[in-house]
Short mmCIF file of C-alpha atoms in Angstrom, two decimals:
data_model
loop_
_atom_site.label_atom_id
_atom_site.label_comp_id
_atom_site.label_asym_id
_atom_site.label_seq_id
_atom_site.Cartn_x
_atom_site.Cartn_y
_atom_site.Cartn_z
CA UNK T 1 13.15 -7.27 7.48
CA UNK T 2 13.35 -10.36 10.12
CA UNK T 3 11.19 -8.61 12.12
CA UNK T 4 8.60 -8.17 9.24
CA UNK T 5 8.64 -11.39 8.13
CA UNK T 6 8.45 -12.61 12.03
CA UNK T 7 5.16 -10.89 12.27
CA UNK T 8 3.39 -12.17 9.29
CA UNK T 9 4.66 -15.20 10.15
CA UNK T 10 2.46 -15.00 13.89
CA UNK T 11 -0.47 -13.82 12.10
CA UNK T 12 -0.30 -16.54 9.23
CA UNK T 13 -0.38 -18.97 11.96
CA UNK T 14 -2.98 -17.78 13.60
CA UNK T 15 -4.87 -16.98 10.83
CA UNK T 16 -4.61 -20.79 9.17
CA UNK T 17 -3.20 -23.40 11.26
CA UNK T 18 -5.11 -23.66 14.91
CA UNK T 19 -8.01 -20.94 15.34
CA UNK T 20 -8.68 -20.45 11.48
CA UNK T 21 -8.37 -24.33 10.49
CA UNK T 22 -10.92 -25.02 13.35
CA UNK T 23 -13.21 -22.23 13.16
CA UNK T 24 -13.75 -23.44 9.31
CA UNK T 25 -14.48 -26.37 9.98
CA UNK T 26 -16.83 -26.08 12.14
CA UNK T 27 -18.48 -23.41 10.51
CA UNK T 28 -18.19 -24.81 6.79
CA UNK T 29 -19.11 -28.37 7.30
CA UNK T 30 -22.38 -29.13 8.88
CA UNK T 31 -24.08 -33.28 8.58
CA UNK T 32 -21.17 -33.54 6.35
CA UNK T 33 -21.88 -31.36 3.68
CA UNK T 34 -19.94 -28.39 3.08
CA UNK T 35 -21.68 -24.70 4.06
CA UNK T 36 -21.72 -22.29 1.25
CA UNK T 37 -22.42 -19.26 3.36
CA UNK T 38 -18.53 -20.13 4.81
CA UNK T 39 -15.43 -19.14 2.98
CA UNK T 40 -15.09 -20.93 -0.53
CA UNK T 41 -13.78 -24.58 -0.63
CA UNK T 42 -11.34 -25.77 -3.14
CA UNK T 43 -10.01 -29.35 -3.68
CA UNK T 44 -5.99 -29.79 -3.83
CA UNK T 45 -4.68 -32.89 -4.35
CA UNK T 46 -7.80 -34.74 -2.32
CA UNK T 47 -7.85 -32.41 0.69
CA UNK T 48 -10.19 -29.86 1.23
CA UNK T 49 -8.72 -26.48 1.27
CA UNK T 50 -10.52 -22.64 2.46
CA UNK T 51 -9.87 -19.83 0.01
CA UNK T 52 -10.17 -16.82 2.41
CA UNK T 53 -11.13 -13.09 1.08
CA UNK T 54 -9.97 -10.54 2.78
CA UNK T 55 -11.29 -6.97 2.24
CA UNK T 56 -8.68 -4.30 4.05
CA UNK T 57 -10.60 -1.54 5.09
CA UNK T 58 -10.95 1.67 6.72
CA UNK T 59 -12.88 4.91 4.92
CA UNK T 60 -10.50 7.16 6.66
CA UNK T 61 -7.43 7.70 4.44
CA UNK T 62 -3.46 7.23 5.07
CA UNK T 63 -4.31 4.73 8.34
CA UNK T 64 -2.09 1.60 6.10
CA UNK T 65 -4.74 -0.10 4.21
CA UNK T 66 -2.11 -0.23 1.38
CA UNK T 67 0.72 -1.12 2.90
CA UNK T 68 -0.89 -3.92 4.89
CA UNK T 69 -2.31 -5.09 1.78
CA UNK T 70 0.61 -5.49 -0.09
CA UNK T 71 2.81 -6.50 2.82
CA UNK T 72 0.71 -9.19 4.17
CA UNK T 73 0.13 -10.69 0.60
CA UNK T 74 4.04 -10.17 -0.34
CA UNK T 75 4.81 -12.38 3.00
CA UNK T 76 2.39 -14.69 2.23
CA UNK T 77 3.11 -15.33 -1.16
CA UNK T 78 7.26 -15.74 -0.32
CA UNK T 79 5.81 -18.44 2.32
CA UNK T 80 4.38 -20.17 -0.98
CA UNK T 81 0.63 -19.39 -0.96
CA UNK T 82 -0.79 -18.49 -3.72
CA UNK T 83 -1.89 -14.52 -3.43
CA UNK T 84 -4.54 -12.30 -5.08
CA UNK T 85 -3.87 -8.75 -4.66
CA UNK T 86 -7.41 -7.00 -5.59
CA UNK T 87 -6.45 -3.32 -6.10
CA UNK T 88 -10.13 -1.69 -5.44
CA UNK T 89 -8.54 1.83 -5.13
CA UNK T 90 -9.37 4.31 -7.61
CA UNK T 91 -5.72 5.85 -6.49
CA UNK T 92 -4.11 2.79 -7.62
CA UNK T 93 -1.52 2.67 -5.06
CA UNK T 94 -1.59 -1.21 -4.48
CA UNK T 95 -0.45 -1.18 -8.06
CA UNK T 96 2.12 1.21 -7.93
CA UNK T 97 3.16 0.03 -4.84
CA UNK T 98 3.89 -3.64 -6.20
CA UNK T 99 6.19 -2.10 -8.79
CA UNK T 100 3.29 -2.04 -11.62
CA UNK T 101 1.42 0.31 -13.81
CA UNK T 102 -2.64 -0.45 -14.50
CA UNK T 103 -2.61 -1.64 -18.55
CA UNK T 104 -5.53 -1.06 -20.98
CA UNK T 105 -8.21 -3.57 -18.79
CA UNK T 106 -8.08 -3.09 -15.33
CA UNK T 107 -10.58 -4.24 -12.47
CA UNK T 108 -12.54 -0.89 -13.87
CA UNK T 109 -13.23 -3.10 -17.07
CA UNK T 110 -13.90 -5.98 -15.20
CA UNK T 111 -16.40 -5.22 -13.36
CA UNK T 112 -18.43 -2.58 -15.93
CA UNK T 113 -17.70 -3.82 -19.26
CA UNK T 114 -17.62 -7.38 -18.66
CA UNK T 115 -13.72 -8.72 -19.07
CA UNK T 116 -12.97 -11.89 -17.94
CA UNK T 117 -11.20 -10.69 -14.93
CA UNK T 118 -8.40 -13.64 -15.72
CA UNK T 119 -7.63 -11.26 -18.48
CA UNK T 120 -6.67 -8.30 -16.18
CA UNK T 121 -4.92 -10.37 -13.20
CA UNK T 122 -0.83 -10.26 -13.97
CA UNK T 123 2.17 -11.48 -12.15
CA UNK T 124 4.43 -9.47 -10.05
CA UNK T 125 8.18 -9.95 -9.58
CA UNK T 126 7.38 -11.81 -6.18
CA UNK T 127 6.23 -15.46 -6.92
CA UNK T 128 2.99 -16.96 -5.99
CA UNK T 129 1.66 -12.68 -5.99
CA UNK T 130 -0.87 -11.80 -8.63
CA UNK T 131 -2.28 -8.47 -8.95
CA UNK T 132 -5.71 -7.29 -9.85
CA UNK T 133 -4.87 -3.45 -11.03
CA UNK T 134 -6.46 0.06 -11.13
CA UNK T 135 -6.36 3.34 -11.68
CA UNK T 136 -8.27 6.87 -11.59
CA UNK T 137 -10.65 4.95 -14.07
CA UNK T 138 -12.15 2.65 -11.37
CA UNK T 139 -13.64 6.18 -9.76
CA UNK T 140 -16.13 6.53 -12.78
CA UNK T 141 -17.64 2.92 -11.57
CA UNK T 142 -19.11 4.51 -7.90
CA UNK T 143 -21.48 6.49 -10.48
CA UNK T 144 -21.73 4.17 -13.02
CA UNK T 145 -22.79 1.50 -10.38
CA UNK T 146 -25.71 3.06 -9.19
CA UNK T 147 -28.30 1.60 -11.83
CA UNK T 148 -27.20 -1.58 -12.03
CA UNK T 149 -29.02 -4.58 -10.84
CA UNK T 150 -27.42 -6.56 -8.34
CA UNK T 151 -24.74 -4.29 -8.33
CA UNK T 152 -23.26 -5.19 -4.19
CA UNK T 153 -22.36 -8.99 -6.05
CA UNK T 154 -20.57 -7.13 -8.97
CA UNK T 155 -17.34 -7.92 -7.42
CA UNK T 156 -17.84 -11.15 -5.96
CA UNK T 157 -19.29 -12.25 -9.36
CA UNK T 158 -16.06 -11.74 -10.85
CA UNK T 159 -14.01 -12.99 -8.12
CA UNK T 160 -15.64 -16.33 -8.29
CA UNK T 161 -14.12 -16.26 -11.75
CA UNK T 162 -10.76 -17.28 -10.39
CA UNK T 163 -10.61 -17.76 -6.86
CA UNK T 164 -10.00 -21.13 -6.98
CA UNK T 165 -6.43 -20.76 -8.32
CA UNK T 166 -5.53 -18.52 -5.11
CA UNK T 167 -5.14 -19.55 -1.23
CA UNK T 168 -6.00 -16.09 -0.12
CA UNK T 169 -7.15 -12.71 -1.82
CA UNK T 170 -6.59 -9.45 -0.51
CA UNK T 171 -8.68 -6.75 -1.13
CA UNK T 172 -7.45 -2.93 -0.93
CA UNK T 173 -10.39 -0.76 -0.38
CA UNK T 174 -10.72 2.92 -1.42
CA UNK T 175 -10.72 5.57 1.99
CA UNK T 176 -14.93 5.23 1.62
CA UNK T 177 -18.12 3.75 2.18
CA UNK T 178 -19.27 3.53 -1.06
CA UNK T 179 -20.30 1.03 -3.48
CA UNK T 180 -16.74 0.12 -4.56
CA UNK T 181 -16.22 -0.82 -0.68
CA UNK T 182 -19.38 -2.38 -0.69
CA UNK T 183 -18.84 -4.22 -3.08
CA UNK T 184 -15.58 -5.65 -1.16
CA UNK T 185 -17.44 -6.24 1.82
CA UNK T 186 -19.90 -8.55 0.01
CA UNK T 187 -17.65 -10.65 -1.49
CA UNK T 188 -15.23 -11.02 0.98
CA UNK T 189 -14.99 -13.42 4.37
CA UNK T 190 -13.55 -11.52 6.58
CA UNK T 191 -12.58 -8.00 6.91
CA UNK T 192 -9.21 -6.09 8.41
CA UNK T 193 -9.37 -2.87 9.92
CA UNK T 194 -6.22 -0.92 10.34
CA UNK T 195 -6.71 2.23 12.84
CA UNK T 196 -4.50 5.07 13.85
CA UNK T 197 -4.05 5.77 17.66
CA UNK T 198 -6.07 8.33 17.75
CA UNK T 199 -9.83 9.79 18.28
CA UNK T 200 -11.36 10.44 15.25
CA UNK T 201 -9.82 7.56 13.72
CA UNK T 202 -11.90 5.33 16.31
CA UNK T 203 -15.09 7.49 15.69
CA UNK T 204 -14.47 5.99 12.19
CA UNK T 205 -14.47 2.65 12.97
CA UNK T 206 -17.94 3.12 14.69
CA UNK T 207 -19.21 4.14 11.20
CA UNK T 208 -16.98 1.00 9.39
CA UNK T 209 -18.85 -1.25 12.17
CA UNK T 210 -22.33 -0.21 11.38
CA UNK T 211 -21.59 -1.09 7.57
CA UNK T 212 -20.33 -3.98 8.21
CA UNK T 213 -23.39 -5.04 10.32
CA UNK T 214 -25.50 -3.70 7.60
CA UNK T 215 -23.76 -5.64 4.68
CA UNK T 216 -24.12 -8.95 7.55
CA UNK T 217 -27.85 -8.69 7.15
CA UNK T 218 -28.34 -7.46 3.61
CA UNK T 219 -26.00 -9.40 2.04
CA UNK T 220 -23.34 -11.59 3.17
CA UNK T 221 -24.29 -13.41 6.21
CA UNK T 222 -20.81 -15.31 5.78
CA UNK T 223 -18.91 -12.11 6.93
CA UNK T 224 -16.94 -11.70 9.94
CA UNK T 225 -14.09 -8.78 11.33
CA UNK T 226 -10.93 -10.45 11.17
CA UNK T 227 -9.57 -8.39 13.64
CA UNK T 228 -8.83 -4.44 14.27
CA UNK T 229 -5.11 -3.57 15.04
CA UNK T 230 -2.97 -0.15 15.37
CA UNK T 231 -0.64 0.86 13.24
CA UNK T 232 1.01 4.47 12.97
CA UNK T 233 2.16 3.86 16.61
CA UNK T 234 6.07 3.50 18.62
CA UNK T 235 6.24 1.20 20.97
CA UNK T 236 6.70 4.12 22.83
CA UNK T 237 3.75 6.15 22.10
CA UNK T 238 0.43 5.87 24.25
CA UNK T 239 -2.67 4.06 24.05
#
């Protein structure tokens, strides 16, 4: 558990106080106004504060997406941030993960039948950690999708919604590159990729990559690869 909590610890510094702080800033103010291709800016208590999406992605299943997700927002909620835990998996296992079950309106109503998404998001038993839940109904929305106008901003239109009550939100993809992942990609800053030391896991990243390039010029010029690391690996195994 120390050891845990040491680790998120390293990457919550280095993903807010020196290289992320700076980076922003650079990037989100220009003449003095404030860059809305650049992660969304809140105001707290007369200091300007970067709410940071994070889609966690990979479209090759069982490589951690899940339990990154919900240990990297547990962490960072018990360090008192405020934590959104998007559960975009039609498997719901961020949910059932966290201890939850998906209700009556999950994001599946959110984002096709127009509920506030405020109306969905619920506490967990860790505090500062929201969740977002889903279930096997969020599968019917890669269909249902399809013939909807605008439908890549479906998801960040909703997020928009509430992001301002949240320092960070994590988004749990599904093990694809479809429009539910597409939709993550476009409303999120940055992306995480966990990968599995092996071959065909890296042949997948080559195909995340190429999205991810695609979604840059189509449409969200804002987004950037937070950074690729291994998981499923001993210290003793090679690389």
């Amino acid at each position: 558990m120390h050891s845990l909590f040491a680790g998120c610890a390293v990457f919550y510094s280095a993903l807010t106080q020196v290289g992320f702080c700076c980076a922003l800033f650079t990037s989100s103010v220009k003449n003095g106004r404030i860059n809305k291709a650049c992660p969304t800016v809140k105001r707290k208590r007369g200091l300007i504060i970067w709410v940071k999406t994070i889609a966690i992605t990979n479209q090759k299943g069982g490589v951690g997406k899940t339990t990154t997700a919900i240990n990297l927002a547990a962490c960072l909620a018990e360090m008192g941030k405020r934590i959104l835990l998007v559960d975009l998996d039609p498997q719901g296992n961020s949910t059932s993960g966290i201890g939850l079950r998906a209700g009556d309106q999950t994001v599946y109503e959110a984002l096709m039948d127009n509920v506030p998404l405020a109306n969905i998001i619920t506490a967990t038993k860790t505090k500062n950690l929201w969740l977002a839940s889903a279930d096997i109904r969020l599968a019917g929305a890669e269909l249902e999708l399809k013939d909807v106008p605008q439908r890549e901003y479906m998801l960040k239109q909703i997020l928009q919604t509430v992001e301002q009550q949240y320092d960070f939100i994590f988004i749990d993809c599904p093990p694809s590159l479809g429009l539910l992942t597409l939709n993550a990609l476009t409303a999120a800053q940055r992306v995480l990729i966990p990968i599995q030391c092996e071959y065909y896991a890296l042949e997948g990243v080559t195909s995340l990559m190429n999205t991810v390039n695609r979604v840059q010029r189509s449409f969200n010029r804002g987004l950037d690869i937070e950074g690729i690391f291994i998981d499923h690996a001993g210290w003793d195994a090679p690389i």
